[in-house]
mmCIF file of C-alpha atoms in Angstrom:
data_model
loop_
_atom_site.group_PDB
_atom_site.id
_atom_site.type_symbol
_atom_site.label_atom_id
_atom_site.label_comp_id
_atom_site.label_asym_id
_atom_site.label_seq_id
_atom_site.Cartn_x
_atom_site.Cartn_y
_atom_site.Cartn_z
ATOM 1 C CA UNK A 24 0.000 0.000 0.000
ATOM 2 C CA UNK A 25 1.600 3.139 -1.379
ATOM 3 C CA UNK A 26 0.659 6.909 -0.655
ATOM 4 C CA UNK A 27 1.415 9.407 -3.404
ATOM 5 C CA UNK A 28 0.720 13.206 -3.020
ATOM 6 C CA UNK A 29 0.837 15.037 -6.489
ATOM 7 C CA UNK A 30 1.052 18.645 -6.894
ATOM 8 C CA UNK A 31 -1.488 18.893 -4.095
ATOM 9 C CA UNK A 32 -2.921 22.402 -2.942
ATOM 10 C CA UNK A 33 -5.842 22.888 -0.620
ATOM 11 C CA UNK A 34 -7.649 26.153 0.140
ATOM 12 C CA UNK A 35 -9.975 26.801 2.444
ATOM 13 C CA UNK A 36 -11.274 30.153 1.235
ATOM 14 C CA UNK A 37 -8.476 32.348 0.706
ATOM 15 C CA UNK A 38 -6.313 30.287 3.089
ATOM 16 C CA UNK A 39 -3.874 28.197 1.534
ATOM 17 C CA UNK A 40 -3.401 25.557 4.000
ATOM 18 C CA UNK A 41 -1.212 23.064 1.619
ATOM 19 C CA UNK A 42 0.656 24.611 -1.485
ATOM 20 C CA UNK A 43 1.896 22.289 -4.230
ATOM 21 C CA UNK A 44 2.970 19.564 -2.482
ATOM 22 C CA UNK A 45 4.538 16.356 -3.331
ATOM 23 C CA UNK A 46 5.414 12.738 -1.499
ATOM 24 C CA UNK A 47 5.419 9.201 -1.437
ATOM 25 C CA UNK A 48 5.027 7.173 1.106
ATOM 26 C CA UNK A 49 6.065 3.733 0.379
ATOM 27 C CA UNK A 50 4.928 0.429 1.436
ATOM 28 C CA UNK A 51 6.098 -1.062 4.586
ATOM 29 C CA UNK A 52 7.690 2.251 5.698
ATOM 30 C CA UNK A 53 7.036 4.174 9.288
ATOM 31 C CA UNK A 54 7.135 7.938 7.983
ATOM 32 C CA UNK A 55 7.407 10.790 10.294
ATOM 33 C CA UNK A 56 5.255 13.831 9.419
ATOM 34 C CA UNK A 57 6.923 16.704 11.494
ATOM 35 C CA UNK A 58 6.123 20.559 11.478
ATOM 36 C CA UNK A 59 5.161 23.319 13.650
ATOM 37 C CA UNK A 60 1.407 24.375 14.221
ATOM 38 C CA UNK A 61 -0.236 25.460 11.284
ATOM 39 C CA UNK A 62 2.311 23.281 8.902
ATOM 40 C CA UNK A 63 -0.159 21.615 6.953
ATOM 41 C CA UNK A 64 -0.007 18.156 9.102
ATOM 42 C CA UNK A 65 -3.453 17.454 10.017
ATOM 43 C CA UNK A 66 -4.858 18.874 6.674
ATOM 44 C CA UNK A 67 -2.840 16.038 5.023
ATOM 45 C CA UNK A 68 -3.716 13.216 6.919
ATOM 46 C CA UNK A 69 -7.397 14.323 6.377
ATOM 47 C CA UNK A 70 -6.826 14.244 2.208
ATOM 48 C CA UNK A 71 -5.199 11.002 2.767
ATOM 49 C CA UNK A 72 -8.514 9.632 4.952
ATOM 50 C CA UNK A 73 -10.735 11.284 2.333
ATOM 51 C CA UNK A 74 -12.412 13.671 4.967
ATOM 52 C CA UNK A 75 -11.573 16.500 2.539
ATOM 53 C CA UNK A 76 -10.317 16.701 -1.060
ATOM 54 C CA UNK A 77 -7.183 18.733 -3.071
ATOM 55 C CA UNK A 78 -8.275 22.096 -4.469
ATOM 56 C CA UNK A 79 -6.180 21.138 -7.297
ATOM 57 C CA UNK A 80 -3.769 17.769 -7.898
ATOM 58 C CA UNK A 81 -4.307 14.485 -6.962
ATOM 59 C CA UNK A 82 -4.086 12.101 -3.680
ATOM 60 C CA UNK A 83 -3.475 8.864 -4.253
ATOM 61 C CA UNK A 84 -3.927 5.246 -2.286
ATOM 62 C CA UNK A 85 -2.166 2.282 -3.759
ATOM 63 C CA UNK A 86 -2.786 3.862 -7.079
ATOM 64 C CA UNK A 87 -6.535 4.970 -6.770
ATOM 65 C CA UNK A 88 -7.523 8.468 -6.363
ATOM 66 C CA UNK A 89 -9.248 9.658 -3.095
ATOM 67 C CA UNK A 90 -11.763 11.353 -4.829
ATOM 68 C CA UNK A 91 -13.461 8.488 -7.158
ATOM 69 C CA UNK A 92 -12.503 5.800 -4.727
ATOM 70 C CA UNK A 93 -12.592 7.661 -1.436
ATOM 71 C CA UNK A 94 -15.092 4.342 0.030
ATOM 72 C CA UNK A 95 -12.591 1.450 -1.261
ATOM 73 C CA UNK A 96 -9.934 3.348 0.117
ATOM 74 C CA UNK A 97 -11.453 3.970 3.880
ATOM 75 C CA UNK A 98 -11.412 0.427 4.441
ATOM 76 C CA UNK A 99 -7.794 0.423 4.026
ATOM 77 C CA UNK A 100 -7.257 2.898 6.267
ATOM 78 C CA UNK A 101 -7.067 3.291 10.153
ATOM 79 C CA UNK A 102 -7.353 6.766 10.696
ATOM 80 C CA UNK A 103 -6.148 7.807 14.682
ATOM 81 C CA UNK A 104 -7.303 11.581 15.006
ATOM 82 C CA UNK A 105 -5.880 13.957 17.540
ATOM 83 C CA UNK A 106 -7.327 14.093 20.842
ATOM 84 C CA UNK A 107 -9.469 10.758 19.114
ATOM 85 C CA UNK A 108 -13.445 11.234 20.353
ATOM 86 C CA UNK A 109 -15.000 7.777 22.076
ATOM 87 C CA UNK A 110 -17.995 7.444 23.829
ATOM 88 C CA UNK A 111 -16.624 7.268 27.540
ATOM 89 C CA UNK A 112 -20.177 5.205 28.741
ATOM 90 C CA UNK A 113 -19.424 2.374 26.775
ATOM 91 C CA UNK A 114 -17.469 -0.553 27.803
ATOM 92 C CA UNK A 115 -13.905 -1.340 25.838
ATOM 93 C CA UNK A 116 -15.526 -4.084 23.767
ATOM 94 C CA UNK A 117 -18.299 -2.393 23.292
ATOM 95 C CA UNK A 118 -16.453 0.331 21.629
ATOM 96 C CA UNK A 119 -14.462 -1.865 19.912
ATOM 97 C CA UNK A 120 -17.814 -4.207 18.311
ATOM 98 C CA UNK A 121 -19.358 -0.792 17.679
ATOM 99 C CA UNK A 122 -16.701 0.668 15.404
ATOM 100 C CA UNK A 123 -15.617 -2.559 13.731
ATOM 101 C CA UNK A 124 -19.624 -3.384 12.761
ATOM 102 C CA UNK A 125 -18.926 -0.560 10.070
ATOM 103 C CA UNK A 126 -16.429 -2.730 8.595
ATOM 104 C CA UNK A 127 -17.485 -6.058 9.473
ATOM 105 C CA UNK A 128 -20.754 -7.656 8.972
ATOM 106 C CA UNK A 129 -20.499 -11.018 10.360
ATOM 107 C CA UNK A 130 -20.472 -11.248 14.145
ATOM 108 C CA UNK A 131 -18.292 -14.628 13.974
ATOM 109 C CA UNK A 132 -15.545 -12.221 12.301
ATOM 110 C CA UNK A 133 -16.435 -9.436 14.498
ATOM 111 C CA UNK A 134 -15.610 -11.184 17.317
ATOM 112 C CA UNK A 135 -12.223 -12.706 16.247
ATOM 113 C CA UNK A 136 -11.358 -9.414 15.395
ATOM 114 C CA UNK A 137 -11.618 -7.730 18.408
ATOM 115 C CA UNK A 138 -10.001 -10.729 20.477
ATOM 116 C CA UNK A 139 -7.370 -10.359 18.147
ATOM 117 C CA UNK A 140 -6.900 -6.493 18.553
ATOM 118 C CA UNK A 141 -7.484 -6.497 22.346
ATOM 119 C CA UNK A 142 -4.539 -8.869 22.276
ATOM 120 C CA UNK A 143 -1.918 -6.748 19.958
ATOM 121 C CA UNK A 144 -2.935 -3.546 21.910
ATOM 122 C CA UNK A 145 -2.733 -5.552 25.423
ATOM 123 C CA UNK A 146 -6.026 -4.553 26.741
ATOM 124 C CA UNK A 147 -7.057 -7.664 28.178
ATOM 125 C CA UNK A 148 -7.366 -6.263 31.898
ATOM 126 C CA UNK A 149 -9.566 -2.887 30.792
ATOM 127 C CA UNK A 150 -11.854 -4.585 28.079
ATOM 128 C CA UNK A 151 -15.094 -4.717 30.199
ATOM 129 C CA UNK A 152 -14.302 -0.933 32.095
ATOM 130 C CA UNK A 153 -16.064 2.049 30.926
ATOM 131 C CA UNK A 154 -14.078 3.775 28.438
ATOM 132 C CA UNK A 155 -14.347 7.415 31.161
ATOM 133 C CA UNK A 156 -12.959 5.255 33.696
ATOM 134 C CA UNK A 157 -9.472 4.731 31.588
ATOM 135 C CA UNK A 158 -5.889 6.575 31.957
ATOM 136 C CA UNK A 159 -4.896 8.282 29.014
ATOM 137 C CA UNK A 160 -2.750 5.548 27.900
ATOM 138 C CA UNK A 161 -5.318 2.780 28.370
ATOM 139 C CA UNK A 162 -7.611 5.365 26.417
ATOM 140 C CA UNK A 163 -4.940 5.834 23.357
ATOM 141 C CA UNK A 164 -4.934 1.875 23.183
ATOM 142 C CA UNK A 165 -8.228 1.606 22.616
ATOM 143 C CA UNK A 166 -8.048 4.276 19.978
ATOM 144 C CA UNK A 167 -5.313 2.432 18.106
ATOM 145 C CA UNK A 168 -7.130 -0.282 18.563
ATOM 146 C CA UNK A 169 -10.430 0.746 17.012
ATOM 147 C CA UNK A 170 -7.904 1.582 14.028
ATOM 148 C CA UNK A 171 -7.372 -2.090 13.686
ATOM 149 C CA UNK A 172 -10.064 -3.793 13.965
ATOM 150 C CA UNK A 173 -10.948 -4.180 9.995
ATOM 151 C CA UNK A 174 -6.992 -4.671 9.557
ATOM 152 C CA UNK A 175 -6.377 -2.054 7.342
ATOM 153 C CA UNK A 176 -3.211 -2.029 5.871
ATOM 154 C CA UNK A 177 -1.906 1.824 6.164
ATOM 155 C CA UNK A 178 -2.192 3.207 9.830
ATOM 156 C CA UNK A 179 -2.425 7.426 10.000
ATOM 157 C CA UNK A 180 -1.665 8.330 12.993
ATOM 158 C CA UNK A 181 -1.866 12.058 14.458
ATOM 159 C CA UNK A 182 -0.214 12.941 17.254
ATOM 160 C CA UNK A 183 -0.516 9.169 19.221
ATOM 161 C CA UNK A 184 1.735 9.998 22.573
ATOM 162 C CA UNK A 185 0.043 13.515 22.858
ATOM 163 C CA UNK A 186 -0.794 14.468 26.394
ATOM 164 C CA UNK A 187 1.277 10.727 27.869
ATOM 165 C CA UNK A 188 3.625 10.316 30.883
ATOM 166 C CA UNK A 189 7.081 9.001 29.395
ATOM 167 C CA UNK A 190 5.791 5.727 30.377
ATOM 168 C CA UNK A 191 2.826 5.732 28.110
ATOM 169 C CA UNK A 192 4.931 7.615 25.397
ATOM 170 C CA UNK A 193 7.380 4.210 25.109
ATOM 171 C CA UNK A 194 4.560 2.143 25.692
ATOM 172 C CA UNK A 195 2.483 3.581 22.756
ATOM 173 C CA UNK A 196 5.888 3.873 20.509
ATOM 174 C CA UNK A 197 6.612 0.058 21.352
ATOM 175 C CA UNK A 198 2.635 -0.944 20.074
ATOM 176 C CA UNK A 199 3.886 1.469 16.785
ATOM 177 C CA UNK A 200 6.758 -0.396 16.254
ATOM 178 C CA UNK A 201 5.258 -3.805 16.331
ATOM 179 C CA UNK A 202 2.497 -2.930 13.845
ATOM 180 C CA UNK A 203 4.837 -1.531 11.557
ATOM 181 C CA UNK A 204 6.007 -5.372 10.640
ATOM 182 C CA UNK A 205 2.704 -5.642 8.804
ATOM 183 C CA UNK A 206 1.248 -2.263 8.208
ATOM 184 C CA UNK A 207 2.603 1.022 6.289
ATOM 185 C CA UNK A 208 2.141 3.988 8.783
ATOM 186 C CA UNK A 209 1.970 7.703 8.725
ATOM 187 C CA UNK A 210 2.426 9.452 11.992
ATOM 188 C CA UNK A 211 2.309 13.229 12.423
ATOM 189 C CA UNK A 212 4.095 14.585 15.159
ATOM 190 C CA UNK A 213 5.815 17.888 16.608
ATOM 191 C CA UNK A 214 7.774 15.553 18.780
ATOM 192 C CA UNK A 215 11.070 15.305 17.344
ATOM 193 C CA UNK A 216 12.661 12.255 19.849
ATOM 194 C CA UNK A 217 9.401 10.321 18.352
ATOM 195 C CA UNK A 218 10.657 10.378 14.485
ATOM 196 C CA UNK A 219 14.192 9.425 15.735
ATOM 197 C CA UNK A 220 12.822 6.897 17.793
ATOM 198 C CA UNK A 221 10.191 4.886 15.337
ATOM 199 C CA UNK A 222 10.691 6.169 12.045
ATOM 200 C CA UNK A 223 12.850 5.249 8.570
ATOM 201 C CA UNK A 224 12.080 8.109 6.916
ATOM 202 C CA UNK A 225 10.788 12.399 7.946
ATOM 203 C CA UNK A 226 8.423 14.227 6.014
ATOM 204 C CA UNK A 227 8.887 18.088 7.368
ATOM 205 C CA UNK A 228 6.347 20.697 6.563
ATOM 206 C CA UNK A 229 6.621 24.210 7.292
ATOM 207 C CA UNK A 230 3.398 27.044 6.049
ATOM 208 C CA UNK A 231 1.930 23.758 3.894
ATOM 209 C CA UNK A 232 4.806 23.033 1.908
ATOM 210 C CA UNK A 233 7.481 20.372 2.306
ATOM 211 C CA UNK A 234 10.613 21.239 2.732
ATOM 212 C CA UNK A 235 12.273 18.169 3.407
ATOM 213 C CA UNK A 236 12.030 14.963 2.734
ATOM 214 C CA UNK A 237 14.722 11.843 3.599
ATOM 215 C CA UNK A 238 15.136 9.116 5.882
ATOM 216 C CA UNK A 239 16.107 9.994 9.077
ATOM 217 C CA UNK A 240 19.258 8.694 9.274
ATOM 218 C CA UNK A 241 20.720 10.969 6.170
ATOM 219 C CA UNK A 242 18.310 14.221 7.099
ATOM 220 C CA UNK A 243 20.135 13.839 10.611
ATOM 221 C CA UNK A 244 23.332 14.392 9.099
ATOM 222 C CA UNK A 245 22.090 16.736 6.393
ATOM 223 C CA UNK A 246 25.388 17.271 5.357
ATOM 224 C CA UNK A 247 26.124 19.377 7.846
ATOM 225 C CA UNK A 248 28.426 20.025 10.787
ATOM 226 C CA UNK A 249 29.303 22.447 14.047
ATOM 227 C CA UNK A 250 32.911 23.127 14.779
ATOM 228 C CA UNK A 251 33.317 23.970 18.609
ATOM 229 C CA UNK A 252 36.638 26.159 18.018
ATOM 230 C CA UNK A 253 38.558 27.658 21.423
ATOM 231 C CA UNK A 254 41.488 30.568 20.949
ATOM 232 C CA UNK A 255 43.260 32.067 23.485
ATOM 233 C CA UNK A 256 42.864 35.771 23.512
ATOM 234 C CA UNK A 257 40.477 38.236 22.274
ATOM 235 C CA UNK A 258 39.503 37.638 18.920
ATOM 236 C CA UNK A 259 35.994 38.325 17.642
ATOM 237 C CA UNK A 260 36.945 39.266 14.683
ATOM 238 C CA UNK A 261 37.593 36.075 13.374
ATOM 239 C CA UNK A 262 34.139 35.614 12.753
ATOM 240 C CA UNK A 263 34.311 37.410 9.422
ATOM 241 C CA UNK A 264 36.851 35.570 8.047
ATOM 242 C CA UNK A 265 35.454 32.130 9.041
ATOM 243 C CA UNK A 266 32.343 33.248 7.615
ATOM 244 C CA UNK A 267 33.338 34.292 3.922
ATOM 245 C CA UNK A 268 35.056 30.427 4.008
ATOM 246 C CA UNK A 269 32.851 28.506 1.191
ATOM 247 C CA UNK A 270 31.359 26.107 3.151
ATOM 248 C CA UNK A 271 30.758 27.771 6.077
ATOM 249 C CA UNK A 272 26.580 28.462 6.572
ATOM 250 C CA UNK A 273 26.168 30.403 10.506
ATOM 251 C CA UNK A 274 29.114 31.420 12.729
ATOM 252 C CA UNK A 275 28.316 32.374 16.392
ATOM 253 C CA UNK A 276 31.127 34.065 19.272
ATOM 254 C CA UNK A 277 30.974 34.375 22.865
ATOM 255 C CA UNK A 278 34.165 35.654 25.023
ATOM 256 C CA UNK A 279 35.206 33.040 27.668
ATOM 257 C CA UNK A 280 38.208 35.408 30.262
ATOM 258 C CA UNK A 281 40.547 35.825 28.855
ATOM 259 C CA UNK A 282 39.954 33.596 25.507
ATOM 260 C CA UNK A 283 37.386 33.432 22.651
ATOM 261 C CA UNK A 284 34.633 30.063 21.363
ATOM 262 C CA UNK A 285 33.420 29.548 18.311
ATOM 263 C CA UNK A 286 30.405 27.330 16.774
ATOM 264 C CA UNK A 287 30.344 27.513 13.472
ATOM 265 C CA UNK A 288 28.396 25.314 11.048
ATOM 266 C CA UNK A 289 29.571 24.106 8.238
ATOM 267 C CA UNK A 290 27.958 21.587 5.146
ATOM 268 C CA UNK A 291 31.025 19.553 5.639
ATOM 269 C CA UNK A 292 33.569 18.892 8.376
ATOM 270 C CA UNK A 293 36.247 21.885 7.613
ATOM 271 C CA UNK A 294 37.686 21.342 10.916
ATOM 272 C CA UNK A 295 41.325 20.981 9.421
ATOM 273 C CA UNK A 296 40.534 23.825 7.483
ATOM 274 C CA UNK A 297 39.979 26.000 10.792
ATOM 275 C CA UNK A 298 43.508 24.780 12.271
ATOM 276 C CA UNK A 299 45.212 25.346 9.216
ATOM 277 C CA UNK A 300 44.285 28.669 9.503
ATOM 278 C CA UNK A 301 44.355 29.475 12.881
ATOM 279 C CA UNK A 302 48.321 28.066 12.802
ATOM 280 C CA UNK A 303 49.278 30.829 9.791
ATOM 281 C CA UNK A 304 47.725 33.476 11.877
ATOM 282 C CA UNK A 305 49.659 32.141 14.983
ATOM 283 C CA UNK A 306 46.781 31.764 16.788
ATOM 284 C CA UNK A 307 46.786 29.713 19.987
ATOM 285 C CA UNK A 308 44.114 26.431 19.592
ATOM 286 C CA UNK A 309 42.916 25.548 23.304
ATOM 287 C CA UNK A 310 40.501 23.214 21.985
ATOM 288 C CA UNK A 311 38.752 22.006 17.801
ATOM 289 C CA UNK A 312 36.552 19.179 17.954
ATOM 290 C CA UNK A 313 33.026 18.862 15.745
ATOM 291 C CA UNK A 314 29.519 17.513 16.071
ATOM 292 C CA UNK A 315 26.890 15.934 13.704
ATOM 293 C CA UNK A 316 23.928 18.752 13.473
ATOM 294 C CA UNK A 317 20.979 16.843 15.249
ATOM 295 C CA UNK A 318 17.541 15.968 13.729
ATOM 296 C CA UNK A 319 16.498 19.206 16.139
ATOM 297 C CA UNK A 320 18.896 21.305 14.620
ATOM 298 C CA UNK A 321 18.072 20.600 10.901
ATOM 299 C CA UNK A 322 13.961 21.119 11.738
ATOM 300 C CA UNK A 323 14.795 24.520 13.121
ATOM 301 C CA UNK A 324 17.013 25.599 10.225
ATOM 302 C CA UNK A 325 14.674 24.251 7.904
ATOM 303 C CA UNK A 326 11.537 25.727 8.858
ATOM 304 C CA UNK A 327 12.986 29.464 10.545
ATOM 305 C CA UNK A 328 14.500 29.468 7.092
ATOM 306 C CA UNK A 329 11.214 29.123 5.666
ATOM 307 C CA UNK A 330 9.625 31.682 7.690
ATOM 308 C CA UNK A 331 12.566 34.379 6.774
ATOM 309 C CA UNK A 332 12.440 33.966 3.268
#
């Protein structure tokens, strides 16, 4: 099950919430959908469900488009909405039988069904309590589990660990993991440890476009680099002529006593670079090491670079 995104744009009005925007998500993967508020996220995840349509391009499911096929597709789908609405009076299995009879109309299936998802989301010891009467993580099992009930075989997910103690949070991200063996998943999040943590590959959105999209694993290194540069003495004016070096993007000072640090980030290590120089100016190196520019570091750049330009 594949997820395409062609030349999308959605308006609502004269608000552009999504602006020519184009992905795949492949089968199989677990794909991170990160931005700040307003990004575009949930709008998305709602073109992919077939709540709402493109203004202009095309969505498509394993091939078909949302918008002549939006009822095949649904049944494919397990759609987990933020802050996910359940009527708190009703028992677990109750819930569960009540959402499922929209995809299942045998109660011999029915039933296997929900055995089998009160089993993958371990709620064996809450399925006959009032959904009110549930902690938050009990109550965001049951929501994933309603998602599964028909076995669909993609899995969007918006914000799942919202509002959990760090308990819950690796509880939840566990559960994730474990469906991901059978099921292609799409999880929006602003929580950056969460992509790291479960996801191959990081969609990032910033004012409905996307402005970045790679695994994890090469988007963490982007390319880039910070050089933590010591010298002794006074010496901010250094940062001139480190910044006019080619491959040098942001340069930052600070005066430590009687000496001077640098960070300066760089779309390659240059760190021999930096000592070369600093030795034909005679300039005394107390300490040069470098660091890979974390997943934190590249959303920031990515999306205040947005917002400048």
């Amino acid at each position: 099950m594949t997820i395409e995104f062609q030349d999308v744009t959605k308006r609502f009005g004269q608000s552009k919430a999504l602006n020519n925007v184009s992905f795949t998500v492949e089968r199989g993967e677990i794909v991170g959908l990160l931005g700040p508020n307003g990004a575009g996220k949930t709008t998305t995840l709602r073109l992919i469900s077939g709540f709402l349509y493109p203004t202009r391009g095309k969505v498509l499911v394993s091939g078909q488009d949302t918008r002549n096929h939006a009822r095949e597709i649904r049944s494919q789908l397990g759609y987990l909405p933020e802050n996910n609405p359940m009527y708190e009076d009703m028992k677990v299995w109750e819930f569960l039988s009540f959402i499922g009879q929209v995809f299942l109309y045998r109660p011999k299936k029915l039933r296997r069904a929900i055995a089998n998802v009160v089993e993958i989301s371990s709620l064996g010891e809450v399925v006959n309590k009032n959904i009110g009467t549930l902690s938050k993580g009990f109550r965001q099992r049951v929501g994933l589990a309603s998602c599964l009930v028909h076995d669909p075989d993609i899995l969007i997910l918006d914000e799942p660990t919202s509002g959990l103690d760090p308990n819950q949070v690796i509880e939840i991200r566990n559960l994730i993991k474990e469906l991901s063996s059978t099921k292609t998943i799409l999880l929006s999040t602003h929580i950056l440890p969460e992509v790291s943590a479960i996801c191959q590959k990081v969609l990032i959105m910033n004012h409905g476009e996307v402005v970045a999209d790679s695994a994890v694993s090469v988007l963490s290194k982007s390319g880039e680099t910070k050089i933590h540069l010591e010298i002794k003495g006074k010496h901010p004016e250094l940062s001139e002529q480190f910044k006019i070096m080619p491959e040098v993007m942001t340069v930052s000072h600070k005066g430590q006593g009687p000496n001077t640090s640098f960070v300066i980030t760089a779309d390659k290590d240059i760190s021999a670079e930096i000592s070369e120089y600093c030795l034909m100016k005679k300039l005394a190196i107390l300490s040069l090491f470098h660091e890979e520019v974390s997943l934190e570091d590249v959303f920031r750049r990515l999306t205040h670079k947005n917002v400048e330009n």
